[in-house]
Amino acid sequence: MSKGTYSLTTPIYYVNAAPHLGTAYTTIAADVVARYQRMNGFDVAFVTGMDEHGQKVADTAAERGMEPQAWCDSMEPAFRDAWDMLDITYTDFVRTTEPRQARSVQEFWQSIYDAGYLYKGTYEGWYCVHEETYYAESDLEKDEEGAFICPDCKRPVQLMSSGEENWFFKLSEFQEKLLAFYEENPGFIRPETRKNEIVSFVSRGLRDLSISRSTFDWGVPLPFDEGHVAYVWADALIAYLTGIGYADPERPGQFESFWPMNYHFVGKDIIRFHCVIWPAMLMAAGLPITHCVFGHGFLLTKGEKMSKSKGNALKPSDLVGVFGVDAYRYYFMSDVQFGHDGSISMERMVQVYNNELANTWGNLVSRVMNMTKKYFDGKVPAKCEGAADNPLRELAEALYAKYDVALAEVDFTSAADLVQELAQRANRYIEETEPFKLAKDESKADELSCVMYNLLETIRIVALYMAPFMPNTSAEVFSRLSLGDITDIADIEALSVWGLLPEGNAIEVGDPLFPRLDVDNLPDFE
Ligand code: MSP
């Protein structure tokens, strides 16, 4: 029986560049949660997509001599293929140029217009096309010649004036309401450091936000003034709603059951949009607010933010080619604490791969499967009765409660560590019990059977809890234990009960799950 609904999103990614390690990072994090909560009995909605409107995308298309729509269409396979390669189980992929998105955007802004939160005025100020963001002059930096540049991406900013009329959202009216909301919902912005940053930003006062443009038409026309298209952020955020059926007559009841969402996962550079503008928009539209915006850190290579424009962006496919998709997912989720910046390097990736995957998890599976083949003709032996002194059982039975809390809090590192700990304990248990010696003494047959059952059962449970991180390897281990399809599991807690591995199941030894890698023998991507 379903425990209810669980919903989360990645950002809706700009189409001006193909997915890179940074965008893949957020998407894998969301996928680990989506997979786990499905195994945990929830009905999951997991929304991702492409942000296709706005000046930046229009400019990129023009540089390539293409129509914007044709450019966006040409980028869709890059995203879909990357997410397929990384085994991402999104439930909806929203393109902001789809008709259903236009319908959502129009219905959403019409409701805010009707509620009296919009007015027409002129905007005079600075805009960075790369960031698609308005800046106050006091926030700008200067280049060597003294010209204003964007404080985030350091590119030149544009002065927007020319008396262009815009629609404005009365964001300034929401200052007190937002501060009260943060106070009452301390878990809304995480981690804590980002919350402090947002609270102090809002406390300094908010200016109304221009939400429309009339100087170009690459966007969704506003229903109450068709000569204006929605500002790209006033469009893309609403894709979160579209992805769960908002304003969609073909998906009745879906929006109501999945909104508000559990999480928006975003990088720390876009938290103001998600923690200030977005909740104010939702308040104005009379909708409840997502439970948590989690602003994760940046992946750094050699101390710098990785980005395509800096030329230090490795492609996910480069790393998947060397490590395989499961090890790739595992590394980023276990080694980079979600919420903090994390330095990544090939050397460190090889180290984690060899220690935690090849030597611990992979080695455990190989040793135990080989011994089962040798001593029990490749069949799961009888479990022992009254196994009070079984350290593996004790650890395995305590796992669900701790792991569930860790993943509910999106502490991926702790969740992965808990499973690692069980695999490590099992390797130590082999050293302690010495099954290879027991096998030489016929009077120890019961003891040997007991030890081997405990090890095989531990492998089953480790595979269960590794599955959200490393779905392919866990499916493979389940198959080697003659167990059913791991992707069908919807009650991980019930399946964590000790002793469920059936006696007599045929086991398969198979190839090493994670062949060791030699750090001196890797391709150079620099
Ligand atoms: N289109 C907007 C989001 C709209 S959501 C309604 C956008 N798109 S983006 O393609 O630029 O998204 C980038 C996302 O990837 C951001 O969350 C950003 O923080 C993240 N990353 C980009 N480079 C990154 C790293 N080097 N490391 C980790 N994540 C980083 O913003």
Coordinates of C-alpha atoms and ligand atoms in Angstrom, one line a residue:
M1 CA 0.0 0.0 0.0
S2 CA 1.3 3.4 -0.9
K3 CA 2.5 5.6 2.0
G4 CA 1.3 8.7 0.0
T5 CA 3.0 11.0 -2.4
Y6 CA 6.5 12.4 -2.5
S7 CA 7.6 15.0 -5.0
L8 CA 10.8 16.8 -5.9
T9 CA 12.5 18.7 -8.8
T10 CA 15.8 19.6 -10.3
P11 CA 16.2 23.0 -11.8
I12 CA 14.8 23.4 -15.3
Y13 CA 18.1 23.6 -17.1
Y14 CA 19.0 26.2 -19.7
V15 CA 19.4 24.7 -23.1
N16 CA 22.4 26.8 -24.1
A17 CA 24.8 24.1 -23.0
A18 CA 24.6 20.3 -22.8
P19 CA 24.5 18.7 -19.3
H20 CA 27.8 18.7 -17.5
L21 CA 29.0 17.3 -14.1
G22 CA 27.4 20.2 -12.2
T23 CA 23.9 19.7 -13.7
A24 CA 24.3 16.0 -13.5
Y25 CA 25.1 16.3 -9.8
T26 CA 21.8 17.8 -8.9
T27 CA 19.9 15.4 -11.2
I28 CA 21.6 12.3 -9.6
A29 CA 20.9 13.6 -6.1
A30 CA 17.2 14.0 -7.0
D31 CA 17.2 10.5 -8.6
V32 CA 18.7 8.9 -5.5
V33 CA 15.9 10.4 -3.4
A34 CA 13.2 9.5 -6.0
R35 CA 14.4 5.9 -6.2
Y36 CA 14.7 5.5 -2.4
Q37 CA 11.2 7.0 -1.7
R38 CA 9.7 4.6 -4.3
M39 CA 11.4 1.7 -2.6
N40 CA 10.1 3.2 0.7
G41 CA 6.4 3.0 -0.5
F42 CA 5.8 6.5 -1.8
D43 CA 4.2 7.5 -5.1
V44 CA 6.9 9.7 -6.5
A45 CA 6.8 12.7 -8.8
F46 CA 10.2 13.8 -10.0
V47 CA 10.3 16.7 -12.4
T48 CA 13.1 18.0 -14.5
G49 CA 13.2 19.8 -17.8
M50 CA 14.6 22.4 -20.1
D51 CA 14.4 26.2 -19.8
E52 CA 14.1 27.4 -23.4
H53 CA 12.9 30.9 -23.4
G54 CA 14.5 34.2 -22.7
Q55 CA 17.2 36.4 -24.2
K56 CA 20.1 34.1 -23.5
V57 CA 18.7 31.2 -25.4
A58 CA 17.5 33.5 -28.2
D59 CA 21.0 35.0 -28.5
T60 CA 22.7 31.5 -28.4
A61 CA 20.4 30.4 -31.2
A62 CA 21.1 33.5 -33.2
E63 CA 24.9 33.0 -32.8
R64 CA 24.4 29.6 -34.4
G65 CA 22.3 31.0 -37.2
M66 CA 19.3 29.0 -36.0
E67 CA 15.7 29.8 -35.1
P68 CA 15.3 29.5 -31.3
Q69 CA 12.8 26.7 -31.5
A70 CA 15.0 24.7 -33.8
W71 CA 18.0 25.2 -31.5
C72 CA 16.0 24.1 -28.4
D73 CA 14.7 21.0 -30.3
S74 CA 18.3 20.1 -31.3
M75 CA 19.3 20.2 -27.6
E76 CA 16.6 17.9 -26.3
P77 CA 18.4 14.7 -27.2
A78 CA 21.5 15.9 -25.3
F79 CA 19.5 16.2 -22.1
R80 CA 17.4 13.1 -22.5
D81 CA 20.4 10.9 -23.5
A82 CA 22.5 12.2 -20.6
W83 CA 19.8 11.4 -18.1
D84 CA 19.2 8.0 -19.7
M85 CA 22.9 7.3 -19.5
L86 CA 22.9 8.2 -15.8
D87 CA 19.7 6.1 -15.2
I88 CA 17.6 9.0 -14.1
T89 CA 14.0 8.0 -13.3
Y90 CA 12.3 11.4 -13.8
T91 CA 8.5 11.2 -14.1
D92 CA 8.2 14.3 -16.2
F93 CA 10.4 16.3 -18.4
V94 CA 9.0 19.7 -19.1
R95 CA 10.1 21.9 -22.0
T96 CA 9.1 25.4 -21.4
T97 CA 8.2 25.8 -25.0
E98 CA 5.5 23.2 -24.8
P99 CA 1.9 24.3 -25.1
R100 CA 1.0 22.8 -21.7
Q101 CA 3.7 25.1 -20.1
A102 CA 2.2 28.2 -21.9
R103 CA -1.2 27.2 -20.5
S104 CA 0.3 26.9 -16.9
V105 CA 2.2 30.2 -17.2
Q106 CA -0.8 32.0 -18.4
E107 CA -3.2 30.6 -15.8
F108 CA -0.7 31.3 -13.1
W109 CA 0.0 34.9 -14.0
Q110 CA -3.7 35.6 -14.7
S111 CA -4.5 34.6 -11.2
I112 CA -1.9 36.9 -9.8
Y113 CA -3.1 39.7 -12.1
D114 CA -6.7 39.1 -10.9
A115 CA -5.5 39.2 -7.3
G116 CA -4.1 42.7 -7.9
Y117 CA -0.4 42.0 -7.6
L118 CA 0.7 43.3 -11.0
Y119 CA 1.1 46.8 -12.4
K120 CA 2.6 48.4 -15.5
G121 CA 5.6 50.6 -15.2
T122 CA 9.0 51.3 -16.7
Y123 CA 12.2 49.6 -15.7
E124 CA 15.5 51.4 -15.6
G125 CA 18.4 49.4 -14.5
W126 CA 20.9 46.7 -15.1
Y127 CA 20.5 43.3 -16.5
C128 CA 22.8 40.4 -17.1
V129 CA 21.7 38.2 -20.0
H130 CA 24.0 35.3 -19.0
E131 CA 22.5 35.2 -15.5
E132 CA 19.0 36.4 -16.7
T133 CA 19.0 38.6 -13.6
Y134 CA 18.3 42.2 -12.8
Y135 CA 20.9 43.9 -10.5
A136 CA 20.9 47.0 -8.4
E137 CA 23.7 49.3 -9.4
S138 CA 25.1 49.0 -5.8
D139 CA 25.5 45.2 -6.4
L140 CA 27.5 45.5 -9.6
E141 CA 31.3 45.2 -9.9
K142 CA 33.6 47.1 -12.3
D143 CA 36.1 45.8 -14.9
E144 CA 39.6 47.2 -15.4
E145 CA 38.2 49.9 -17.6
G146 CA 35.6 50.9 -15.0
A147 CA 32.6 49.5 -16.8
F148 CA 29.9 47.7 -14.8
I149 CA 30.1 43.9 -14.8
C150 CA 27.9 41.2 -13.4
P151 CA 28.9 40.3 -9.8
D152 CA 28.2 36.6 -10.5
C153 CA 29.5 35.8 -14.0
K154 CA 31.7 39.0 -14.5
R155 CA 30.3 39.6 -17.9
P156 CA 29.2 43.1 -19.1
V157 CA 25.7 44.1 -18.0
Q158 CA 23.1 45.9 -20.1
L159 CA 21.4 49.1 -19.1
M160 CA 17.7 48.5 -19.7
S161 CA 15.9 51.8 -20.0
S162 CA 14.4 53.2 -23.2
G163 CA 11.1 53.6 -21.5
E164 CA 10.2 50.0 -22.3
E165 CA 7.0 49.3 -20.4
N166 CA 7.0 46.2 -18.3
W167 CA 4.6 44.4 -16.0
F168 CA 5.8 44.5 -12.4
F169 CA 5.1 42.0 -9.6
K170 CA 4.6 43.7 -6.3
L171 CA 7.4 41.7 -4.6
S172 CA 8.0 44.5 -2.1
E173 CA 4.7 43.8 -0.5
F174 CA 5.9 40.3 0.5
Q175 CA 8.8 41.3 2.6
E176 CA 7.1 40.8 6.0
K177 CA 5.1 37.8 4.8
L178 CA 8.3 36.1 3.6
L179 CA 10.2 36.8 6.9
A180 CA 7.3 35.4 8.8
F181 CA 7.2 32.4 6.6
Y182 CA 10.9 31.6 7.1
E183 CA 10.4 32.0 10.8
E184 CA 7.4 29.6 10.9
N185 CA 9.0 27.1 8.5
P186 CA 12.6 26.8 9.7
G187 CA 13.2 23.8 7.3
F188 CA 12.2 25.8 4.2
I189 CA 15.7 26.9 3.2
R190 CA 18.6 24.4 3.8
P191 CA 21.4 24.3 4.6
E192 CA 21.3 26.8 7.4
T193 CA 24.0 29.0 6.0
R194 CA 21.8 29.7 2.9
K195 CA 18.9 30.5 5.2
N196 CA 20.8 33.2 7.0
E197 CA 21.9 34.7 3.6
I198 CA 18.3 34.8 2.4
V199 CA 16.9 36.2 5.6
S200 CA 19.4 39.0 5.6
F201 CA 18.8 39.7 2.0
V202 CA 15.0 40.0 2.5
S203 CA 15.4 42.0 5.7
R204 CA 17.2 44.7 3.7
G205 CA 14.0 45.3 1.7
L206 CA 12.6 44.0 -1.6
R207 CA 12.1 45.8 -4.9
D208 CA 9.2 45.0 -7.2
L209 CA 10.2 42.7 -10.0
S210 CA 9.8 43.2 -13.7
I211 CA 8.1 40.0 -15.0
S212 CA 7.6 40.8 -18.6
R213 CA 9.5 41.9 -21.7
S214 CA 8.1 43.6 -24.8
T215 CA 11.3 44.1 -26.8
F216 CA 11.5 40.5 -27.9
D217 CA 8.9 37.8 -28.3
W218 CA 10.8 34.6 -27.4
G219 CA 8.6 33.7 -24.4
V220 CA 5.0 33.0 -23.3
P221 CA 2.6 35.9 -24.0
L222 CA 0.9 37.3 -20.9
P223 CA -2.8 36.6 -21.2
F224 CA -3.8 40.1 -20.1
D225 CA -1.4 41.9 -22.4
E226 CA -0.3 39.8 -25.4
G227 CA 2.4 42.2 -26.5
H228 CA 4.4 41.1 -23.5
V229 CA 6.1 37.8 -22.9
A230 CA 6.9 36.5 -19.4
Y231 CA 10.4 37.1 -18.1
V232 CA 12.3 33.8 -18.3
W233 CA 12.2 33.1 -14.5
A234 CA 8.5 34.0 -14.4
D235 CA 8.1 31.2 -16.9
A236 CA 10.6 28.5 -15.8
L237 CA 9.6 28.3 -12.1
I238 CA 6.1 27.4 -13.2
A239 CA 7.4 24.3 -15.0
Y240 CA 7.6 22.7 -11.5
L241 CA 3.8 23.0 -11.5
T242 CA 3.3 21.9 -15.1
G243 CA 5.3 18.7 -14.4
I244 CA 2.7 17.5 -11.9
G245 CA -0.3 18.4 -14.0
Y246 CA -1.2 22.0 -13.0
A247 CA -3.9 23.5 -15.3
D248 CA -3.9 20.2 -17.2
P249 CA -7.3 18.8 -18.0
E250 CA -5.8 15.5 -19.0
R251 CA -4.3 14.9 -15.6
P252 CA -7.2 15.6 -13.2
G253 CA -6.3 15.5 -9.5
Q254 CA -2.6 15.1 -10.0
F255 CA -1.6 18.6 -9.1
E256 CA -3.6 18.5 -5.9
S257 CA -2.0 15.2 -4.8
F258 CA 1.6 16.2 -5.5
W259 CA 1.6 19.9 -4.5
P260 CA 3.2 21.3 -2.3
M261 CA 6.4 19.4 -3.1
N262 CA 8.9 17.9 -0.7
Y263 CA 12.0 19.4 -2.3
H264 CA 13.4 21.7 -4.9
F265 CA 17.1 20.8 -5.4
V266 CA 19.0 23.8 -6.8
G267 CA 22.6 25.1 -6.8
K268 CA 23.4 27.8 -4.3
D269 CA 23.6 30.4 -7.2
I270 CA 19.8 30.3 -7.8
I271 CA 18.5 30.3 -4.3
R272 CA 17.1 33.9 -4.4
F273 CA 14.8 32.9 -7.2
H274 CA 13.7 29.9 -5.3
C275 CA 13.6 31.2 -1.8
V276 CA 12.4 34.8 -2.3
I277 CA 10.6 35.3 -5.7
W278 CA 9.1 31.8 -6.0
P279 CA 7.4 31.7 -2.5
A280 CA 6.1 35.2 -3.0
M281 CA 4.7 34.2 -6.4
L282 CA 3.0 31.2 -4.8
M283 CA 1.6 33.4 -2.0
A284 CA 0.2 35.8 -4.5
A285 CA -1.4 33.0 -6.5
G286 CA -2.9 31.5 -3.3
L287 CA -0.9 28.3 -3.5
P288 CA 1.0 26.5 -0.7
I289 CA 4.8 26.6 -0.7
T290 CA 7.3 23.7 -1.3
H291 CA 8.5 22.3 2.0
C292 CA 12.2 22.7 1.3
V293 CA 14.5 24.4 -1.1
F294 CA 17.9 22.7 -0.8
G295 CA 20.7 24.8 -2.2
H296 CA 23.7 22.5 -2.8
G297 CA 27.2 23.7 -3.3
F298 CA 29.4 23.8 -6.4
L299 CA 31.6 21.1 -7.7
L300 CA 35.1 22.5 -8.0
T301 CA 38.0 21.3 -10.1
K302 CA 41.3 22.7 -8.9
G303 CA 39.5 25.1 -6.6
E304 CA 37.4 26.7 -9.4
K305 CA 33.7 26.3 -10.1
M306 CA 33.3 24.0 -13.0
S307 CA 31.6 25.6 -15.9
K308 CA 31.5 25.3 -19.7
S309 CA 32.6 28.9 -20.2
K310 CA 35.7 28.3 -18.1
G311 CA 36.5 25.2 -20.2
N312 CA 37.0 23.0 -17.1
A313 CA 33.8 21.1 -17.4
L314 CA 34.2 17.4 -17.8
K315 CA 31.5 15.6 -19.6
P316 CA 29.5 13.0 -17.6
S317 CA 30.2 10.5 -20.4
D318 CA 33.9 10.8 -19.9
L319 CA 33.7 9.6 -16.4
V320 CA 31.0 7.0 -17.0
G321 CA 33.3 5.5 -19.7
V322 CA 36.0 5.0 -17.0
F323 CA 34.1 4.2 -13.9
G324 CA 30.7 3.0 -15.1
V325 CA 27.5 4.7 -14.2
D326 CA 27.0 3.2 -10.8
A327 CA 30.4 4.2 -9.5
Y328 CA 29.9 7.6 -11.0
R329 CA 26.7 8.2 -9.1
Y330 CA 28.1 6.7 -5.9
Y331 CA 31.2 8.9 -5.9
F332 CA 29.4 12.3 -6.3
M333 CA 26.8 11.4 -3.7
S334 CA 29.0 9.9 -1.1
D335 CA 32.1 12.0 -1.4
V336 CA 30.7 15.5 -1.8
Q337 CA 28.7 16.5 1.3
F338 CA 25.4 17.8 -0.1
G339 CA 25.1 21.4 0.7
H340 CA 28.9 22.1 0.7
D341 CA 31.2 22.9 -2.2
G342 CA 33.3 19.8 -3.1
S343 CA 36.6 19.5 -4.9
I344 CA 36.5 16.6 -7.3
S345 CA 39.4 14.9 -9.0
M346 CA 40.2 11.8 -10.9
E347 CA 42.7 10.7 -8.3
R348 CA 40.1 11.0 -5.5
M349 CA 37.5 9.2 -7.7
V350 CA 39.8 6.3 -8.3
Q351 CA 40.6 6.1 -4.5
V352 CA 36.9 6.0 -3.6
Y353 CA 36.3 3.5 -6.3
N354 CA 39.1 1.2 -5.3
N355 CA 38.5 1.4 -1.5
E356 CA 34.7 1.5 -1.1
L357 CA 33.6 -0.3 -4.3
A358 CA 36.3 -2.7 -5.5
N359 CA 37.9 -3.6 -2.1
T360 CA 34.8 -3.5 0.1
W361 CA 31.5 -4.1 -1.7
G362 CA 32.7 -5.9 -4.8
N363 CA 35.2 -8.0 -2.9
L364 CA 32.6 -9.0 -0.4
V365 CA 30.3 -10.3 -3.1
S366 CA 33.1 -12.1 -4.9
R367 CA 34.5 -13.9 -1.8
V368 CA 31.1 -14.9 -0.5
M369 CA 29.8 -16.1 -3.8
N370 CA 32.9 -18.1 -4.5
M371 CA 32.8 -19.8 -1.1
T372 CA 29.1 -20.6 -1.5
K373 CA 29.9 -22.2 -4.8
K374 CA 32.7 -24.2 -3.3
Y375 CA 31.2 -25.3 0.0
F376 CA 27.5 -25.5 -0.8
D377 CA 27.4 -26.3 -4.4
G378 CA 26.2 -22.8 -5.3
K379 CA 23.1 -22.9 -3.1
V380 CA 22.1 -20.7 -0.2
P381 CA 22.7 -22.8 2.9
A382 CA 20.3 -23.2 5.8
K383 CA 20.1 -20.2 8.2
C384 CA 21.1 -20.7 11.7
E385 CA 18.6 -20.7 14.5
G386 CA 18.9 -18.4 17.5
A387 CA 21.6 -16.2 16.1
A388 CA 21.9 -14.0 19.1
D389 CA 25.6 -13.5 18.6
N390 CA 25.4 -12.3 15.1
P391 CA 26.9 -8.8 14.7
L392 CA 25.8 -8.6 11.0
R393 CA 22.1 -9.1 11.9
E394 CA 22.3 -6.5 14.6
L395 CA 23.8 -3.9 12.2
A396 CA 21.4 -4.8 9.4
E397 CA 18.3 -4.5 11.6
A398 CA 19.3 -1.1 12.8
L399 CA 19.9 0.2 9.2
Y400 CA 16.5 1.1 8.0
A401 CA 15.7 3.6 10.8
K402 CA 19.1 5.5 10.4
Y403 CA 19.2 5.4 6.6
D404 CA 15.6 6.6 6.3
V405 CA 16.4 9.6 8.4
A406 CA 19.6 10.3 6.5
L407 CA 17.8 10.3 3.1
A408 CA 14.8 12.2 4.4
E409 CA 17.3 14.9 5.3
V410 CA 19.1 14.4 2.0
D411 CA 22.3 13.6 3.8
F412 CA 23.6 11.3 1.1
T413 CA 27.1 10.9 2.6
S414 CA 25.7 9.6 5.8
A415 CA 23.3 7.2 4.1
A416 CA 26.1 5.8 1.9
D417 CA 28.4 5.5 5.0
L418 CA 25.8 3.4 6.8
V419 CA 25.7 0.9 4.0
Q420 CA 29.4 0.9 3.7
E421 CA 29.7 0.2 7.3
L422 CA 27.6 -3.0 7.0
A423 CA 29.7 -4.2 4.0
Q424 CA 32.9 -3.5 5.9
R425 CA 31.6 -5.3 8.9
A426 CA 30.8 -8.3 6.8
N427 CA 34.4 -8.4 5.4
R428 CA 35.7 -8.3 9.0
Y429 CA 33.2 -11.1 9.9
I430 CA 34.9 -13.3 7.3
E431 CA 38.3 -12.7 9.0
E432 CA 36.8 -13.4 12.4
T433 CA 34.9 -16.5 11.5
E434 CA 37.3 -17.9 9.0
P435 CA 34.9 -20.0 6.9
F436 CA 37.8 -21.4 4.9
K437 CA 39.0 -23.1 8.1
L438 CA 35.5 -24.2 9.1
A439 CA 35.1 -25.9 5.7
K440 CA 38.0 -28.2 6.5
D441 CA 36.4 -29.5 9.7
E442 CA 33.3 -31.7 9.2
S443 CA 32.2 -31.2 12.8
K444 CA 31.9 -27.4 12.0
A445 CA 29.4 -28.0 9.2
D446 CA 26.5 -26.2 11.0
E447 CA 28.7 -23.3 12.0
L448 CA 29.9 -22.9 8.4
S449 CA 26.3 -23.0 7.1
C450 CA 25.4 -20.3 9.6
V451 CA 28.3 -18.1 8.8
M452 CA 27.7 -18.3 5.1
Y453 CA 24.0 -17.7 5.4
N454 CA 24.8 -14.6 7.5
L455 CA 27.1 -13.3 4.8
L456 CA 24.7 -13.9 1.9
E457 CA 21.9 -12.3 3.8
T458 CA 24.1 -9.3 4.5
I459 CA 24.8 -9.0 0.8
R460 CA 21.1 -9.0 0.1
I461 CA 20.6 -6.2 2.5
V462 CA 23.6 -4.1 1.4
A463 CA 22.3 -4.5 -2.2
L464 CA 18.8 -3.2 -1.1
Y465 CA 20.3 -0.1 0.4
M466 CA 22.9 0.5 -2.3
A467 CA 20.1 0.4 -4.9
P468 CA 19.1 4.1 -4.9
F469 CA 22.8 5.0 -5.5
M470 CA 23.9 2.1 -7.7
P471 CA 20.8 0.6 -9.3
N472 CA 22.5 -1.6 -11.8
T473 CA 24.9 -3.3 -9.4
S474 CA 22.1 -3.9 -6.9
A475 CA 19.9 -5.4 -9.7
E476 CA 22.9 -7.6 -10.7
V477 CA 23.5 -8.8 -7.1
F478 CA 19.8 -9.6 -6.7
S479 CA 19.9 -11.6 -9.9
R480 CA 23.0 -13.5 -8.6
L481 CA 21.1 -14.4 -5.5
S482 CA 18.1 -15.6 -7.6
L483 CA 15.9 -12.8 -6.1
G484 CA 13.2 -10.9 -8.0
D485 CA 13.4 -7.6 -9.7
I486 CA 14.8 -4.9 -7.3
T487 CA 13.1 -2.1 -9.2
D488 CA 9.7 -3.5 -8.2
I489 CA 10.4 -3.0 -4.5
A490 CA 8.0 -0.8 -2.7
D491 CA 8.5 -1.7 0.9
I492 CA 12.2 -1.7 1.7
E493 CA 11.5 -1.7 5.5
A494 CA 9.6 -5.0 5.3
L495 CA 12.3 -6.5 3.0
S496 CA 15.0 -5.5 5.5
V497 CA 13.8 -8.1 8.0
W498 CA 16.7 -10.5 8.7
G499 CA 16.3 -14.0 7.3
L500 CA 14.3 -13.4 4.2
L501 CA 16.9 -14.9 1.8
P502 CA 15.4 -18.3 0.9
E503 CA 17.5 -21.4 1.7
G504 CA 18.3 -23.3 -1.5
N505 CA 18.4 -20.3 -3.8
A506 CA 20.9 -20.8 -6.6
I507 CA 23.7 -18.3 -6.5
E508 CA 25.9 -17.1 -9.4
V509 CA 29.5 -16.1 -8.9
G510 CA 29.8 -13.8 -11.9
D511 CA 32.5 -11.3 -12.8
P512 CA 33.9 -8.8 -10.3
L513 CA 31.4 -6.0 -9.9
F514 CA 34.1 -3.3 -9.7
P515 CA 37.4 -4.4 -11.4
R516 CA 40.2 -2.4 -9.7
L517 CA 41.5 0.7 -11.5
D518 CA 45.0 1.9 -11.8
V519 CA 45.3 5.6 -11.3
D520 CA 48.4 5.8 -13.6
N521 CA 46.5 4.2 -16.4
L522 CA 43.6 6.6 -16.9
P523 CA 42.8 8.7 -19.9
D524 CA 43.7 12.4 -19.6
F525 CA 40.7 14.7 -20.0
E526 CA 42.4 18.0 -19.4
Ligands
MSP1 N1 17.3 27.8 -15.9 C1 17.8 28.1 -14.6 C2 17.0 27.3 -13.6 C3 15.5 27.5 -13.6 S1 14.7 26.6 -12.4 C4 13.2 27.1 -12.5 C5 19.2 27.7 -14.5 N2 19.7 26.8 -15.4 S2 21.1 26.2 -15.4 O1 21.2 25.3 -16.5 O2 22.1 27.3 -15.4 O3 21.2 25.4 -14.2 C6 22.3 25.3 -13.6 C7 22.1 24.5 -12.3 O4 23.3 23.7 -12.2 C8 22.1 25.4 -11.1 O5 21.4 24.8 -10.0 C9 23.6 25.5 -10.8 O6 23.8 25.8 -9.5 C10 24.0 24.1 -11.2 N3 25.4 24.1 -11.5 C11 26.1 24.7 -12.5 N4 27.4 24.5 -12.4 C12 27.7 23.8 -11.2 C13 28.8 23.3 -10.6 N5 30.0 23.4 -11.0 N6 28.6 22.5 -9.5 C14 27.3 22.2 -9.1 N7 26.2 22.7 -9.6 C15 26.4 23.8 -10.5 O7 19.9 28.2 -13.6

